[in-house]
Structure formats: C-alpha cells, structure tokens
Amino acid sequence: MDQNNKIFVGNLAWEARDDKLREIFSQFGEITDAVVIIDRRTNRSKGFGFVTFTTPEAAQAAIEAMHEQEVDGRNIVVNIARPREERPQRDFNN
C-alpha cells in the first residue's frame, strides 16, 4: 500500500484509543486502519498512533485540517507517516 495514505498522529492523550482516532479522522475520507500504540507494560497509550486512509488526498486533507488542532486538551501533531527504520538485531549472547 502507498505510504502516502498513512498519517502519524502524535501528542495524543494517554486515554486515547483506536475508536477515538477513527472518529476524529473519518470526516476526511474512508479509513482502512486506525491504531493507537499501547505500552504493553502499562496498557496506556504511548501518546501516538497511525491512521491509514484509502487515498493520499484524504490523508493530506487530514494533515492540513488537524495538524496542531486541540483534541482532548492537547494540540496534536499530524504528519505523513515515515516507514519504520530497520533496527539492528540484538545479540543476547554477549
């Protein structure tokens, strides 16, 4: 899938969940995926997530309309998502 369809949403409230992201961004176009990244140890939001739209135009409209807008008392950051960087394999034998 084209990475221009996927946006990064940062500075989310700790209580934010997937359904909230979908609700906020659905006005910009059809969403194929909306996920808030959760810390496995605390079961709380890590404060960021990703929304994937069916078109790059919807993603761009969301960025233009929502970047630095207030959501749940916080000014969110909205940008095109960057591909995850390859992390070097850890060697646990040392």
CSV table of N, CA and C in Angstrom, one decimal:
chain,number,residue,atom,x,y,z
A,1,MET,N,0.8,-1.2,0.0
A,1,MET,CA,0.0,0.0,0.0
A,1,MET,C,0.9,1.2,0.0
A,2,ASP,N,0.4,2.3,-0.6
A,2,ASP,CA,1.2,3.5,-0.7
A,2,ASP,C,1.3,4.2,0.6
A,3,GLN,N,2.5,4.5,1.0
A,3,GLN,CA,2.7,5.1,2.3
A,3,GLN,C,2.1,6.5,2.4
A,4,ASN,N,1.8,7.2,1.3
A,4,ASN,CA,1.2,8.5,1.4
A,4,ASN,C,-0.2,8.5,1.9
A,5,ASN,N,-0.8,7.3,2.1
A,5,ASN,CA,-2.1,7.1,2.6
A,5,ASN,C,-2.1,7.1,4.1
A,6,LYS,N,-1.0,6.9,4.8
A,6,LYS,CA,-0.9,6.7,6.2
A,6,LYS,C,-0.3,8.0,6.9
A,7,ILE,N,-1.0,8.4,8.0
A,7,ILE,CA,-0.6,9.5,8.7
A,7,ILE,C,-0.1,9.1,10.1
A,8,PHE,N,0.8,9.9,10.7
A,8,PHE,CA,1.2,9.8,12.1
A,8,PHE,C,0.4,10.8,12.9
A,9,VAL,N,-0.1,10.4,14.0
A,9,VAL,CA,-0.8,11.3,14.9
A,9,VAL,C,-0.1,11.3,16.2
A,10,GLY,N,0.5,12.4,16.6
A,10,GLY,CA,1.3,12.4,17.9
A,10,GLY,C,0.7,13.4,18.9
A,11,ASN,N,1.2,13.3,20.1
A,11,ASN,CA,0.7,14.1,21.3
A,11,ASN,C,-0.7,13.8,21.7
A,12,LEU,N,-1.1,12.6,21.5
A,12,LEU,CA,-2.5,12.1,21.9
A,12,LEU,C,-2.5,12.0,23.4
A,13,ALA,N,-3.8,12.2,23.9
A,13,ALA,CA,-4.0,12.0,25.4
A,13,ALA,C,-3.7,10.5,25.7
A,14,TRP,N,-3.3,10.3,27.0
A,14,TRP,CA,-3.0,8.9,27.4
A,14,TRP,C,-4.2,8.0,27.3
A,15,GLU,N,-5.4,8.5,27.4
A,15,GLU,CA,-6.6,7.7,27.3
A,15,GLU,C,-7.0,7.4,25.9
A,16,ALA,N,-6.4,8.0,24.9
A,16,ALA,CA,-6.8,7.8,23.5
A,16,ALA,C,-6.8,6.3,23.1
A,17,ARG,N,-7.8,5.9,22.3
A,17,ARG,CA,-7.9,4.6,21.8
A,17,ARG,C,-8.2,4.6,20.3
A,18,ASP,N,-8.1,3.4,19.7
A,18,ASP,CA,-8.3,3.3,18.2
A,18,ASP,C,-9.7,3.9,17.8
A,19,ASP,N,-10.7,3.7,18.5
A,19,ASP,CA,-12.1,4.2,18.0
A,19,ASP,C,-12.1,5.7,18.1
A,20,LYS,N,-11.4,6.3,19.0
A,20,LYS,CA,-11.3,7.8,19.0
A,20,LYS,C,-10.6,8.3,17.8
A,21,LEU,N,-9.5,7.7,17.4
A,21,LEU,CA,-8.8,8.1,16.2
A,21,LEU,C,-9.7,8.0,15.0
A,22,ARG,N,-10.4,6.9,14.9
A,22,ARG,CA,-11.2,6.7,13.7
A,22,ARG,C,-12.3,7.8,13.7
A,23,GLU,N,-12.9,8.0,14.9
A,23,GLU,CA,-14.0,9.0,15.0
A,23,GLU,C,-13.5,10.4,14.5
A,24,ILE,N,-12.3,10.8,15.0
A,24,ILE,CA,-11.8,12.2,14.7
A,24,ILE,C,-11.5,12.3,13.2
A,25,PHE,N,-10.9,11.3,12.6
A,25,PHE,CA,-10.4,11.4,11.2
A,25,PHE,C,-11.3,10.9,10.1
A,26,SER,N,-12.4,10.3,10.5
A,26,SER,CA,-13.3,9.7,9.5
A,26,SER,C,-14.0,10.8,8.6
A,27,GLN,N,-14.0,12.1,9.1
A,27,GLN,CA,-14.6,13.1,8.2
A,27,GLN,C,-13.8,13.4,7.0
A,28,PHE,N,-12.5,13.0,6.9
A,28,PHE,CA,-11.6,13.3,5.8
A,28,PHE,C,-11.6,12.2,4.7
A,29,GLY,N,-12.2,11.1,5.0
A,29,GLY,CA,-12.3,10.0,4.0
A,29,GLY,C,-12.3,8.7,4.6
A,30,GLU,N,-12.4,7.7,3.7
A,30,GLU,CA,-12.6,6.3,4.2
A,30,GLU,C,-11.3,5.8,4.9
A,31,ILE,N,-11.4,5.2,6.0
A,31,ILE,CA,-10.2,4.8,6.8
A,31,ILE,C,-10.2,3.2,6.7
A,32,THR,N,-9.0,2.7,6.4
A,32,THR,CA,-8.8,1.3,6.4
A,32,THR,C,-8.2,0.8,7.7
A,33,ASP,N,-7.5,1.7,8.5
A,33,ASP,CA,-6.9,1.2,9.7
A,33,ASP,C,-6.7,2.5,10.6
A,34,ALA,N,-7.0,2.3,11.9
A,34,ALA,CA,-6.7,3.4,12.9
A,34,ALA,C,-6.2,2.7,14.1
A,35,VAL,N,-5.0,3.0,14.6
A,35,VAL,CA,-4.4,2.3,15.7
A,35,VAL,C,-3.7,3.3,16.6
A,36,VAL,N,-3.9,3.3,17.9
A,36,VAL,CA,-3.2,4.0,18.9
A,36,VAL,C,-2.2,3.0,19.5
A,37,ILE,N,-0.9,3.4,19.5
A,37,ILE,CA,0.1,2.5,20.0
A,37,ILE,C,0.1,2.4,21.6
A,38,ILE,N,-0.1,1.2,22.1
A,38,ILE,CA,-0.2,1.0,23.5
A,38,ILE,C,1.0,0.3,24.1
A,39,ASP,N,1.4,0.9,25.3
A,39,ASP,CA,2.5,0.3,26.0
A,39,ASP,C,2.1,-1.0,26.7
A,40,ARG,N,2.7,-2.1,26.3
A,40,ARG,CA,2.3,-3.4,26.8
A,40,ARG,C,2.4,-3.6,28.4
A,41,ARG,N,3.4,-2.9,29.0
A,41,ARG,CA,3.5,-3.0,30.4
A,41,ARG,C,2.5,-2.2,31.2
A,42,THR,N,2.1,-1.0,30.7
A,42,THR,CA,1.2,-0.2,31.5
A,42,THR,C,-0.2,-0.2,30.9
A,43,ASN,N,-0.4,-0.7,29.7
A,43,ASN,CA,-1.7,-0.8,29.0
A,43,ASN,C,-2.2,0.6,28.7
A,44,ARG,N,-1.3,1.6,28.7
A,44,ARG,CA,-1.7,3.0,28.4
A,44,ARG,C,-1.2,3.4,27.0
A,45,SER,N,-1.8,4.4,26.4
A,45,SER,CA,-1.4,4.9,25.1
A,45,SER,C,0.1,5.4,25.3
A,46,LYS,N,0.9,5.2,24.2
A,46,LYS,CA,2.2,5.8,24.2
A,46,LYS,C,2.1,7.3,23.7
A,47,GLY,N,0.9,7.7,23.4
A,47,GLY,CA,0.8,9.1,23.0
A,47,GLY,C,0.8,9.4,21.5
A,48,PHE,N,0.8,8.3,20.7
A,48,PHE,CA,0.8,8.4,19.3
A,48,PHE,C,0.1,7.3,18.6
A,49,GLY,N,-0.2,7.5,17.4
A,49,GLY,CA,-0.9,6.4,16.6
A,49,GLY,C,-0.8,6.7,15.1
A,50,PHE,N,-1.5,5.8,14.4
A,50,PHE,CA,-1.5,5.9,12.9
A,50,PHE,C,-2.9,5.7,12.3
A,51,VAL,N,-3.2,6.5,11.3
A,51,VAL,CA,-4.4,6.3,10.6
A,51,VAL,C,-4.1,6.1,9.1
A,52,THR,N,-4.7,5.1,8.5
A,52,THR,CA,-4.5,4.8,7.1
A,52,THR,C,-5.8,5.0,6.3
A,53,PHE,N,-5.7,5.9,5.3
A,53,PHE,CA,-6.8,6.2,4.5
A,53,PHE,C,-6.8,5.4,3.2
A,54,THR,N,-7.9,5.4,2.5
A,54,THR,CA,-7.9,4.7,1.2
A,54,THR,C,-7.2,5.5,0.1
A,55,THR,N,-7.1,6.9,0.3
A,55,THR,CA,-6.5,7.7,-0.7
A,55,THR,C,-5.5,8.7,-0.1
A,56,PRO,N,-4.4,9.1,-0.8
A,56,PRO,CA,-3.5,10.1,-0.4
A,56,PRO,C,-4.1,11.4,-0.2
A,57,GLU,N,-5.2,11.7,-1.0
A,57,GLU,CA,-5.9,13.0,-0.8
A,57,GLU,C,-6.5,13.1,0.5
A,58,ALA,N,-7.1,12.1,1.0
A,58,ALA,CA,-7.8,12.1,2.3
A,58,ALA,C,-6.7,12.3,3.4
A,59,ALA,N,-5.6,11.6,3.3
A,59,ALA,CA,-4.5,11.8,4.3
A,59,ALA,C,-4.0,13.2,4.3
A,60,GLN,N,-3.8,13.8,3.1
A,60,GLN,CA,-3.4,15.2,3.0
A,60,GLN,C,-4.4,16.2,3.6
A,61,ALA,N,-5.7,15.9,3.3
A,61,ALA,CA,-6.7,16.8,3.9
A,61,ALA,C,-6.7,16.7,5.4
A,62,ALA,N,-6.5,15.5,6.0
A,62,ALA,CA,-6.5,15.3,7.4
A,62,ALA,C,-5.3,16.1,8.0
A,63,ILE,N,-4.1,16.0,7.4
A,63,ILE,CA,-3.0,16.7,7.9
A,63,ILE,C,-3.2,18.2,7.9
A,64,GLU,N,-3.7,18.7,6.7
A,64,GLU,CA,-3.9,20.2,6.6
A,64,GLU,C,-5.0,20.7,7.6
A,65,ALA,N,-6.0,19.9,7.9
A,65,ALA,CA,-7.1,20.4,8.8
A,65,ALA,C,-6.7,20.1,10.3
A,66,MET,N,-6.0,19.1,10.6
A,66,MET,CA,-5.9,18.7,12.0
A,66,MET,C,-4.5,18.9,12.7
A,67,HIS,N,-3.5,19.2,11.9
A,67,HIS,CA,-2.2,19.5,12.5
A,67,HIS,C,-2.2,20.6,13.5
A,68,GLU,N,-1.8,20.4,14.7
A,68,GLU,CA,-1.8,21.4,15.8
A,68,GLU,C,-3.2,21.8,16.3
A,69,GLN,N,-4.2,21.0,15.9
A,69,GLN,CA,-5.5,21.3,16.5
A,69,GLN,C,-5.6,20.6,17.9
A,70,GLU,N,-6.5,21.2,18.7
A,70,GLU,CA,-6.7,20.7,20.0
A,70,GLU,C,-7.7,19.5,20.1
A,71,VAL,N,-7.2,18.4,20.6
A,71,VAL,CA,-8.0,17.2,20.8
A,71,VAL,C,-7.8,16.8,22.3
A,72,ASP,N,-8.9,16.7,23.0
A,72,ASP,CA,-8.8,16.3,24.4
A,72,ASP,C,-7.8,17.1,25.2
A,73,GLY,N,-7.8,18.4,24.9
A,73,GLY,CA,-6.9,19.3,25.7
A,73,GLY,C,-5.5,19.4,25.2
A,74,ARG,N,-5.1,18.7,24.2
A,74,ARG,CA,-3.7,18.6,23.7
A,74,ARG,C,-3.7,19.0,22.2
A,75,ASN,N,-2.7,19.7,21.8
A,75,ASN,CA,-2.5,20.1,20.4
A,75,ASN,C,-1.8,18.9,19.7
A,76,ILE,N,-2.5,18.2,18.9
A,76,ILE,CA,-2.0,17.0,18.2
A,76,ILE,C,-1.0,17.4,17.1
A,77,VAL,N,-0.1,16.5,16.8
A,77,VAL,CA,0.8,16.6,15.6
A,77,VAL,C,0.3,15.6,14.6
A,78,VAL,N,0.2,16.1,13.3
A,78,VAL,CA,-0.3,15.2,12.3
A,78,VAL,C,0.6,15.4,11.1
A,79,ASN,N,1.2,14.3,10.6
A,79,ASN,CA,2.2,14.3,9.5
A,79,ASN,C,2.0,13.0,8.7
A,80,ILE,N,2.6,12.9,7.5
A,80,ILE,CA,2.7,11.7,6.8
A,80,ILE,C,3.5,10.7,7.6
A,81,ALA,N,3.1,9.5,7.7
A,81,ALA,CA,3.9,8.5,8.5
A,81,ALA,C,5.2,8.2,7.7
A,82,ARG,N,6.3,8.1,8.4
A,82,ARG,CA,7.5,7.6,7.8
A,82,ARG,C,7.6,6.1,7.9
A,83,PRO,N,8.2,5.4,7.0
A,83,PRO,CA,8.4,4.0,7.2
A,83,PRO,C,9.3,3.7,8.4
A,84,ARG,N,9.0,2.6,9.1
A,84,ARG,CA,9.7,2.3,10.3
A,84,ARG,C,11.2,1.9,9.9
A,85,GLU,N,12.1,2.5,10.6
A,85,GLU,CA,13.5,2.2,10.3
A,85,GLU,C,13.9,0.8,10.8
A,86,GLU,N,14.8,0.2,10.0
A,86,GLU,CA,15.3,-1.1,10.4
A,86,GLU,C,16.1,-1.0,11.6
A,87,ARG,N,15.9,-1.8,12.6
A,87,ARG,CA,16.7,-1.8,13.8
A,87,ARG,C,17.7,-2.9,13.7
A,88,PRO,N,18.9,-2.7,14.2
A,88,PRO,CA,19.9,-3.8,14.2
A,88,PRO,C,19.4,-4.9,15.1
A,89,GLN,N,19.7,-6.1,14.7
A,89,GLN,CA,19.4,-7.3,15.6
A,89,GLN,C,20.2,-7.2,16.8
A,90,ARG,N,19.6,-7.5,18.0
A,90,ARG,CA,20.3,-7.5,19.2
A,90,ARG,C,21.0,-8.9,19.4
A,91,ASP,N,22.2,-8.9,19.9
A,91,ASP,CA,22.8,-10.2,20.2
A,91,ASP,C,22.8,-10.4,21.7
A,92,PHE,N,22.0,-11.3,22.1
A,92,PHE,CA,21.8,-11.5,23.6
A,92,PHE,C,22.9,-12.5,24.2
A,93,ASN,N,23.8,-12.9,23.3
A,93,ASN,CA,24.8,-13.8,23.8
A,93,ASN,C,26.1,-13.1,24.4
A,94,ASN,N,26.1,-11.8,24.3
A,94,ASN,CA,27.3,-11.1,24.8
A,94,ASN,C,27.1,-10.8,26.3
